[in-house]
PDB file of C-alpha atoms in Angstrom:
ATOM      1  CA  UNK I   1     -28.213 -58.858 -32.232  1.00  0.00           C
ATOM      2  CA  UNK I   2     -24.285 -58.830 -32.033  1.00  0.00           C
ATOM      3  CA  UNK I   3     -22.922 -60.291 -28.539  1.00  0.00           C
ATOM      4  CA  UNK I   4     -20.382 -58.531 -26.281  1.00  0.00           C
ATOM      5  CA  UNK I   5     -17.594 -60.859 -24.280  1.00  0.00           C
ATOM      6  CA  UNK I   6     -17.668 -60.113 -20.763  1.00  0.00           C
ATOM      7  CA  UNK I   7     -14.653 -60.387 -18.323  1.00  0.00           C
ATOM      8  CA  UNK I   8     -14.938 -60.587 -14.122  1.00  0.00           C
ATOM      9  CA  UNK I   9     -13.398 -57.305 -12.902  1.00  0.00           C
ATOM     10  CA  UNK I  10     -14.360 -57.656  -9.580  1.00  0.00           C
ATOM     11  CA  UNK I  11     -16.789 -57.327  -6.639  1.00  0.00           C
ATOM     12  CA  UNK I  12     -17.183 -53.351  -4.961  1.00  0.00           C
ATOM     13  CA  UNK I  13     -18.559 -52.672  -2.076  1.00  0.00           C
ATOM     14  CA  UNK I  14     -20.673 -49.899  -0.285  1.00  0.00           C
ATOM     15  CA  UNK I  15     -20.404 -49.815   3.352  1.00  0.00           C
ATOM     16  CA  UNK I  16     -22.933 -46.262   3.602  1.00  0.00           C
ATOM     17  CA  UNK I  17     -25.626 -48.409   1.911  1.00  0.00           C
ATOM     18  CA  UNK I  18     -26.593 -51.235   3.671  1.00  0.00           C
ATOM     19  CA  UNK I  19     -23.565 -53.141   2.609  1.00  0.00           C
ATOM     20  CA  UNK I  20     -24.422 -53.649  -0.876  1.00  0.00           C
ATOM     21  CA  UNK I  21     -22.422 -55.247  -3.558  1.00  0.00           C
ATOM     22  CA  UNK I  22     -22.228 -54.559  -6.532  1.00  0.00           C
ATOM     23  CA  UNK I  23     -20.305 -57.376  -9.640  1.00  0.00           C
ATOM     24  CA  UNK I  24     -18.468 -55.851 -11.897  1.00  0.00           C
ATOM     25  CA  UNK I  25     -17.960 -57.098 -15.537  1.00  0.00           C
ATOM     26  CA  UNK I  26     -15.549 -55.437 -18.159  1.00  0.00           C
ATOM     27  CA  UNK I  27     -16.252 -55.409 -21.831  1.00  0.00           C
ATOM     28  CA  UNK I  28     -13.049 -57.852 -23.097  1.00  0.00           C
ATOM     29  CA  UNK I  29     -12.427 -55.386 -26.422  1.00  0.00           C
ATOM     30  CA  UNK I  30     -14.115 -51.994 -25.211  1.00  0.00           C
ATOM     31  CA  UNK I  31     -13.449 -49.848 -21.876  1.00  0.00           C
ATOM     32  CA  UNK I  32     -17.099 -49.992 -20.695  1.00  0.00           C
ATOM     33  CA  UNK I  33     -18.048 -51.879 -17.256  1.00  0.00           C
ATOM     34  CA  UNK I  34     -21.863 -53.359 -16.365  1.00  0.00           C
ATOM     35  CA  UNK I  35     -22.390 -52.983 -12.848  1.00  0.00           C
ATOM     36  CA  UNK I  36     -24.483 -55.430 -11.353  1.00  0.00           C
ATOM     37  CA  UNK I  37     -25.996 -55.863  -7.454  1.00  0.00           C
ATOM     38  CA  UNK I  38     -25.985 -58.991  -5.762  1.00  0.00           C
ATOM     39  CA  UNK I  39     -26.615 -60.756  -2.651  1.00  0.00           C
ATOM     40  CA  UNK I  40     -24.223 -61.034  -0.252  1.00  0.00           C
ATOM     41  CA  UNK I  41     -24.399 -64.991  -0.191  1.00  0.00           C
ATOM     42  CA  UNK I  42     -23.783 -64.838  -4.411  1.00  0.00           C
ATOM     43  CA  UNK I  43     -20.547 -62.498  -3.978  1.00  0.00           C
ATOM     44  CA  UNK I  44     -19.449 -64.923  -1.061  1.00  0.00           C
ATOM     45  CA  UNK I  45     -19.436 -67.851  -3.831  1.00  0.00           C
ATOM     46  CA  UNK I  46     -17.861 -65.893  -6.747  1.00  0.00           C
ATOM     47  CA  UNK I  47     -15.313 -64.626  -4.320  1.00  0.00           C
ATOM     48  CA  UNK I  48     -14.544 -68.235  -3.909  1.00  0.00           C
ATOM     49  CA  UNK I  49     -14.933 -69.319  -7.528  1.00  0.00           C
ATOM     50  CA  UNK I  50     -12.129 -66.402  -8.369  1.00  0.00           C
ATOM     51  CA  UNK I  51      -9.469 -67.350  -5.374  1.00  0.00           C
ATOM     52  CA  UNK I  52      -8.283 -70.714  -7.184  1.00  0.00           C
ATOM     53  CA  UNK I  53      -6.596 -71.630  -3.934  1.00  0.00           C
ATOM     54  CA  UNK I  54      -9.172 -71.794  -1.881  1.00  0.00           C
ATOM     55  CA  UNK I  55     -11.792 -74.324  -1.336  1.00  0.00           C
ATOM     56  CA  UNK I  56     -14.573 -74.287   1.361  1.00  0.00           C
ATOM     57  CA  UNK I  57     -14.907 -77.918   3.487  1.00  0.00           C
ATOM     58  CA  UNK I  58     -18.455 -78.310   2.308  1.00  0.00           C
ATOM     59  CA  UNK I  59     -19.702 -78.043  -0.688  1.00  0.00           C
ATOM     60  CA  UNK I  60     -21.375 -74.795  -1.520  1.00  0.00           C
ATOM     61  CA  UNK I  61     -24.706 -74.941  -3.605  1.00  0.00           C
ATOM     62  CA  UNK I  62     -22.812 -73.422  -6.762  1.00  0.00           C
ATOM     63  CA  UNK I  63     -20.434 -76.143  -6.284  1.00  0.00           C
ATOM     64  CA  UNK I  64     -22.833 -79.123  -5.713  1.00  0.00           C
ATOM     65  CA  UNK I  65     -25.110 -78.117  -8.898  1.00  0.00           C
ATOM     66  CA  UNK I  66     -21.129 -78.274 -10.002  1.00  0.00           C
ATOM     67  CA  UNK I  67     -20.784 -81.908  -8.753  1.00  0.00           C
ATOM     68  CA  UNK I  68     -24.258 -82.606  -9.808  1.00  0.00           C
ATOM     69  CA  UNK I  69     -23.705 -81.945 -13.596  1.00  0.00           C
ATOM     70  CA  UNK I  70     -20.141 -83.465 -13.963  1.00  0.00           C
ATOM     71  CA  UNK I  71     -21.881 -86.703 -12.952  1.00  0.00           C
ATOM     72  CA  UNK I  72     -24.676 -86.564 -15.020  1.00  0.00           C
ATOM     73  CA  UNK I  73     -22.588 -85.171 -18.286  1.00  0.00           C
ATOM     74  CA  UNK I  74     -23.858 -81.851 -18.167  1.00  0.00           C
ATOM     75  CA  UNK I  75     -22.039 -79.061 -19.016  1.00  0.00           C
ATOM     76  CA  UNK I  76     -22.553 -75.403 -19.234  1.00  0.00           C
ATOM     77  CA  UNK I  77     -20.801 -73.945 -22.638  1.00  0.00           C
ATOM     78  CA  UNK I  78     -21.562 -70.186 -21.948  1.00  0.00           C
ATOM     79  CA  UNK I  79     -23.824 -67.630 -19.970  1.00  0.00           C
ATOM     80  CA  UNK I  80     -25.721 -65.040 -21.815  1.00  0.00           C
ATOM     81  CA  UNK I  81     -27.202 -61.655 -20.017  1.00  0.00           C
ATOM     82  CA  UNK I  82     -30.253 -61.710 -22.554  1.00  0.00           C
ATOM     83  CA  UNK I  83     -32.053 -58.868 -21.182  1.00  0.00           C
ATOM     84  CA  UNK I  84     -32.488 -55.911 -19.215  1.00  0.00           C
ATOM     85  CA  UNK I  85     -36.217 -54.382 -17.144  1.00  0.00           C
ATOM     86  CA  UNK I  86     -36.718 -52.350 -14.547  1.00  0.00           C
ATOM     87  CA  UNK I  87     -33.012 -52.192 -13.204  1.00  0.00           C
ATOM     88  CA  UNK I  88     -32.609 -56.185 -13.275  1.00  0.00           C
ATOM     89  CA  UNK I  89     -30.889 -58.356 -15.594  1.00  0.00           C
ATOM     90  CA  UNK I  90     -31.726 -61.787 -16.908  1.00  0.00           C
ATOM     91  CA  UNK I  91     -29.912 -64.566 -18.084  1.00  0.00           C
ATOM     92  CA  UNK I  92     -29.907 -68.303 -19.441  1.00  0.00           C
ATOM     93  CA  UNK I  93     -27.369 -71.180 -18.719  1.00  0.00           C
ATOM     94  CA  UNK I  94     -26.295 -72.469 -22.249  1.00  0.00           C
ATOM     95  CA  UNK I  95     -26.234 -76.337 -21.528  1.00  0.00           C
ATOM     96  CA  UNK I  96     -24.903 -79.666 -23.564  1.00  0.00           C
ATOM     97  CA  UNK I  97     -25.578 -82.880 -22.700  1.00  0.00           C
ATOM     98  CA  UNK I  98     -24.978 -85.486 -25.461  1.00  0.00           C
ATOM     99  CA  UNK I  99     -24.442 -83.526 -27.644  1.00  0.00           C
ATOM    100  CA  UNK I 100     -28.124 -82.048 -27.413  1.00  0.00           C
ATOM    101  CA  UNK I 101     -28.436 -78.227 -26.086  1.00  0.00           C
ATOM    102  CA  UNK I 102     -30.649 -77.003 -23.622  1.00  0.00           C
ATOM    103  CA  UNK I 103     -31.415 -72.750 -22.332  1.00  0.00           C
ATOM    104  CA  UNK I 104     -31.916 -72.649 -18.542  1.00  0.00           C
ATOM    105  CA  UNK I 105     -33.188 -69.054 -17.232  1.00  0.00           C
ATOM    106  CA  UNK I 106     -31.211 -68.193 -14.091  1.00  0.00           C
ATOM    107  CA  UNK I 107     -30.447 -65.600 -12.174  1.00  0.00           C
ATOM    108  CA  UNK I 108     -27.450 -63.057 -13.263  1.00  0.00           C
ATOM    109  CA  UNK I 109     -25.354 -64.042 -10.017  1.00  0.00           C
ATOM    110  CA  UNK I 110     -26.146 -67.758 -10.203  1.00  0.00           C
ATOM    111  CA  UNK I 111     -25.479 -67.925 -14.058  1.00  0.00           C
ATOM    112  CA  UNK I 112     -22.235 -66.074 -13.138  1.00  0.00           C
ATOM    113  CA  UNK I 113     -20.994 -67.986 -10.379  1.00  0.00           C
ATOM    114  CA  UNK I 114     -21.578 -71.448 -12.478  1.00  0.00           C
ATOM    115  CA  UNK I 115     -19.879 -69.773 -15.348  1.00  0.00           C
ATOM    116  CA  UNK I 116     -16.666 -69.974 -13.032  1.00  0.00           C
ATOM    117  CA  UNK I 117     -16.955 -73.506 -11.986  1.00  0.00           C
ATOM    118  CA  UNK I 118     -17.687 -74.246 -15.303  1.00  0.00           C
ATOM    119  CA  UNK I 119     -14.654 -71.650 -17.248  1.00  0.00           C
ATOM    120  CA  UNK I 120     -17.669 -71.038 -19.504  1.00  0.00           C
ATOM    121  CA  UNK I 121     -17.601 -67.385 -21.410  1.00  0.00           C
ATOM    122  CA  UNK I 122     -20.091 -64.568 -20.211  1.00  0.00           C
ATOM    123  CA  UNK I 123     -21.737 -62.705 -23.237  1.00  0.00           C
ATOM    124  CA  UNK I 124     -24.533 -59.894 -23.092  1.00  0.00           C
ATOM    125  CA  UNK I 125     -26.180 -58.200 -26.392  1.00  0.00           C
ATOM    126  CA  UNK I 126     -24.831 -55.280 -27.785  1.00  0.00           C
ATOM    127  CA  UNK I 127     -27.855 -52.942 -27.121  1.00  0.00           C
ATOM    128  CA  UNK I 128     -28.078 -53.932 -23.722  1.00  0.00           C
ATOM    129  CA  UNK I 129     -24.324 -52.685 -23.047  1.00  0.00           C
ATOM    130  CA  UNK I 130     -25.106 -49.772 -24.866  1.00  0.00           C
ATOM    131  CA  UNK I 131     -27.910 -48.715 -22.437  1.00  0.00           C
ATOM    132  CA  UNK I 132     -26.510 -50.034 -18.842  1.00  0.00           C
ATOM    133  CA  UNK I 133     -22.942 -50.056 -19.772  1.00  0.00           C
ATOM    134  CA  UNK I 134     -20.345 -47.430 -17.514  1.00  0.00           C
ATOM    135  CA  UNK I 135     -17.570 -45.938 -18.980  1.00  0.00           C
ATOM    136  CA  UNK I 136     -14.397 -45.721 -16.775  1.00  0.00           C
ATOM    137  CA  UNK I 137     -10.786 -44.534 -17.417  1.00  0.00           C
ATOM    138  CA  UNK I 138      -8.235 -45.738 -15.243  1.00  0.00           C
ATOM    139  CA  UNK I 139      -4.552 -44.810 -15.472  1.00  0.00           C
ATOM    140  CA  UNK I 140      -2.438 -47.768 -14.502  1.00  0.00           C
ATOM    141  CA  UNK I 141      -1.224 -46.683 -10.813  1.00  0.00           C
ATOM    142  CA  UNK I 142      -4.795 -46.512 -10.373  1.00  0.00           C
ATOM    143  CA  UNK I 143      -5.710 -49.761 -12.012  1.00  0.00           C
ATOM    144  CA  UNK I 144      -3.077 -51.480  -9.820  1.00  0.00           C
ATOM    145  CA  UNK I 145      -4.578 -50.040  -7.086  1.00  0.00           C
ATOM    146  CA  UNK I 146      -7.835 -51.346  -7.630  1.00  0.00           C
ATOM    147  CA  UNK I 147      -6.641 -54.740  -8.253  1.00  0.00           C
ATOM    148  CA  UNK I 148      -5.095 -54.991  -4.702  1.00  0.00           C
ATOM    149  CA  UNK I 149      -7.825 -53.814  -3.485  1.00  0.00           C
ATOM    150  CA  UNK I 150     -10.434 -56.372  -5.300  1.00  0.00           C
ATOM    151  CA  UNK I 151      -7.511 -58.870  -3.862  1.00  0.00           C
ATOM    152  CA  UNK I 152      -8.146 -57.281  -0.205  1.00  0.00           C
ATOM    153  CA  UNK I 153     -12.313 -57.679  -0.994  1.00  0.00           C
ATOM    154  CA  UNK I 154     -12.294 -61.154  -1.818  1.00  0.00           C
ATOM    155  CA  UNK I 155     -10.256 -62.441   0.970  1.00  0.00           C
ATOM    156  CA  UNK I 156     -12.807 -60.633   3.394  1.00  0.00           C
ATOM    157  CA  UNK I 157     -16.031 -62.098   1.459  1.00  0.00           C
ATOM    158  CA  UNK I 158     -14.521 -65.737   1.697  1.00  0.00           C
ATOM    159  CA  UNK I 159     -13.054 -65.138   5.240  1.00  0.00           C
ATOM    160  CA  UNK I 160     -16.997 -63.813   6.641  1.00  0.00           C
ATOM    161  CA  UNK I 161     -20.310 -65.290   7.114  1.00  0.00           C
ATOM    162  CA  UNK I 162     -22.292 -62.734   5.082  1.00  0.00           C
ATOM    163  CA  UNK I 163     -25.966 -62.327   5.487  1.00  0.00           C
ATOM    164  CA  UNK I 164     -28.599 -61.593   2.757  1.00  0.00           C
ATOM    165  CA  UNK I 165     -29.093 -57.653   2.693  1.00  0.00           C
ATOM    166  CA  UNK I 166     -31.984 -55.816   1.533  1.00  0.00           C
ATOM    167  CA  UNK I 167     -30.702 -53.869  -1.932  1.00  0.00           C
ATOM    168  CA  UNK I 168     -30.303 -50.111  -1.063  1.00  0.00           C
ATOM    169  CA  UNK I 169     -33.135 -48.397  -2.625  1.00  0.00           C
ATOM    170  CA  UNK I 170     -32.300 -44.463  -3.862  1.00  0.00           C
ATOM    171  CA  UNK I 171     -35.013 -41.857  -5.073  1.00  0.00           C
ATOM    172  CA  UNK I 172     -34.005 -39.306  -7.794  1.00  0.00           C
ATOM    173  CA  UNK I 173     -37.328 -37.154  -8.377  1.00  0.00           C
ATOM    174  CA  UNK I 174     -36.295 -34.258  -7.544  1.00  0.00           C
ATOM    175  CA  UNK I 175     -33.326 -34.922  -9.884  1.00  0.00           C
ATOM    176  CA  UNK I 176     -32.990 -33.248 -13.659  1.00  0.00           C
ATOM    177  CA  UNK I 177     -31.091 -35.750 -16.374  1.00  0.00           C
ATOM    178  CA  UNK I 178     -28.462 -33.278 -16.124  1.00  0.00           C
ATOM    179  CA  UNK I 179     -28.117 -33.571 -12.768  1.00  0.00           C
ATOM    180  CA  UNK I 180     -28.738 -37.236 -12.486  1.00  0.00           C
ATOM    181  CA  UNK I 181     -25.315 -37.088 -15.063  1.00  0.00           C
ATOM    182  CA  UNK I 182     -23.429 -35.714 -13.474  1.00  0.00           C
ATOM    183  CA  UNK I 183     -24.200 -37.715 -10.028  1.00  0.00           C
ATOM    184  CA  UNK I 184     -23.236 -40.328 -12.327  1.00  0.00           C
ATOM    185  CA  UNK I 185     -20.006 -39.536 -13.401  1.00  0.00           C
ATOM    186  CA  UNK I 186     -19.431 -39.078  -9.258  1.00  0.00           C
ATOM    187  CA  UNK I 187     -19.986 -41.923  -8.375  1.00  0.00           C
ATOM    188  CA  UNK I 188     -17.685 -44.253 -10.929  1.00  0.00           C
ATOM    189  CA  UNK I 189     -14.855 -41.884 -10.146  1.00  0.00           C
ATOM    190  CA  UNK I 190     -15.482 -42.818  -6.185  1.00  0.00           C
ATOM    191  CA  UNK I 191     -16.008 -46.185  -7.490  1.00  0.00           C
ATOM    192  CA  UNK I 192     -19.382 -45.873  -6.074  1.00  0.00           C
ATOM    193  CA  UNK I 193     -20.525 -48.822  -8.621  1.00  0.00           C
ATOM    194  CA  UNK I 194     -23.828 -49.514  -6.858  1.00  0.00           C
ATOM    195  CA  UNK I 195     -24.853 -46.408  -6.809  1.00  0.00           C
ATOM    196  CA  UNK I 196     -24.222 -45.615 -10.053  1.00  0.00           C
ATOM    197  CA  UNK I 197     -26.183 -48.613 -11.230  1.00  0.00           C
ATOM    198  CA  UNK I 198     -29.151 -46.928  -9.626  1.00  0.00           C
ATOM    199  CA  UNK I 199     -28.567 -43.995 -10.753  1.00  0.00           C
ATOM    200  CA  UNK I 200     -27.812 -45.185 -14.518  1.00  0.00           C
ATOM    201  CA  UNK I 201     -31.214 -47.289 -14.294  1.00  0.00           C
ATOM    202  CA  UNK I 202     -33.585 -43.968 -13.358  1.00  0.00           C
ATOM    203  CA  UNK I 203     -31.474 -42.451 -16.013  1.00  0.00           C
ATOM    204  CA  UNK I 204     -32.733 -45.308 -18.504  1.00  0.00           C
ATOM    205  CA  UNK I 205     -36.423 -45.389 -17.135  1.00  0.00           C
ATOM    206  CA  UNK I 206     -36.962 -41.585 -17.832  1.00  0.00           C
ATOM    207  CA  UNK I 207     -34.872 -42.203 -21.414  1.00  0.00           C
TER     208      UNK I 207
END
């Protein structure tokens, strides 16, 4: 199976559901964007990890497993997304140390948030892009737009104490694919990414 670069596009937000958020990776030669929700304490540390200037007076725990590995020689060459059930994705640390490599499982927003510290690539599989993968067309007043405001997000993340929130939870039964399409297409044009997520996953489970 062929692997797909991934690029950081940014963290969204939902404040109607419970505060979610939602990461938001960019295929680096396609248009298509993998939505992914995580915890409020994960988004506070890639917030960080992306604002180069700033840099908390204690260590956070992404930045002491960080500290831990320079001193021991480890080093993290690249994270992969391997695979996709149920809605959640899972992923593996590619490590080196001596010249000897070693797979880690980790979570998504862990793997993601060392893949900063470490300026180690992101990759997922083809196939799973091709079934959780969003597309979105921007024009580039719009794009700019967003930027500023993933600029504005981040600077609110790192500037609050977030708190763990429960993931918002959405049922579509009533819901034809057609319908649950359409939805779809709603909510990346509000740049509802978390909710699309959902939606794309009962899409997938009833594919």
């Amino acid at each position: 199976m062929s692997l797909v670069r991934l690029n950081i596009k940014g963290i969204s937000y939902s404040q109607t559901q419970n505060g979610a958020y939602a990461l938001i990776l960019n295929e680096v030669d396609g248009d298509r964007k993998l939505p992914i929700v995580i915890g409020a304490f994960e988004a506070q540390s890639i917030a960080i990890a992306l604002e180069k200037e700033i840099s908390p007076p204690r260590p956070l725990t992404h930045d002491l497993f960080k500290n831990f590995a320079d001193r021991f020689d480890v080093v993290v060459k690249q994270v992969i997304i391997h695979k996709l059930v149920d809605g959640v994705f899972y992923s593996s640390l590619i490590c080196e140390r001596d010249k000897i490599e070693e797979i880690i499982d980790a979570r998504t927003s862990d793997a993601i948030a060392l893949a900063l510290r470490f300026q180690a690539p992101i990759f997922t599989y083809k196939n799973i892009l091709d079934k959780a993968g969003i597309y979105l067309k921007v024009n580039p007043k719009e794009e700019d737009e967003n930027e500023s405001q993933d600029s504005i997000l981040m600077d609110e993340l790192v500037a609050s104490e977030l708190e763990p929130k429960e993931e918002p939870r959405e049922r579509f039964h009533g819901k034809t694919l057609e319908e649950l399409q359409t939805m779809l297409e709603e909510a990346v044009i509000n740049e509802d990414y978390e909710k699309a997520a959902h939606i794309r996953d009962e899409i997938s489970k009833r594919e």
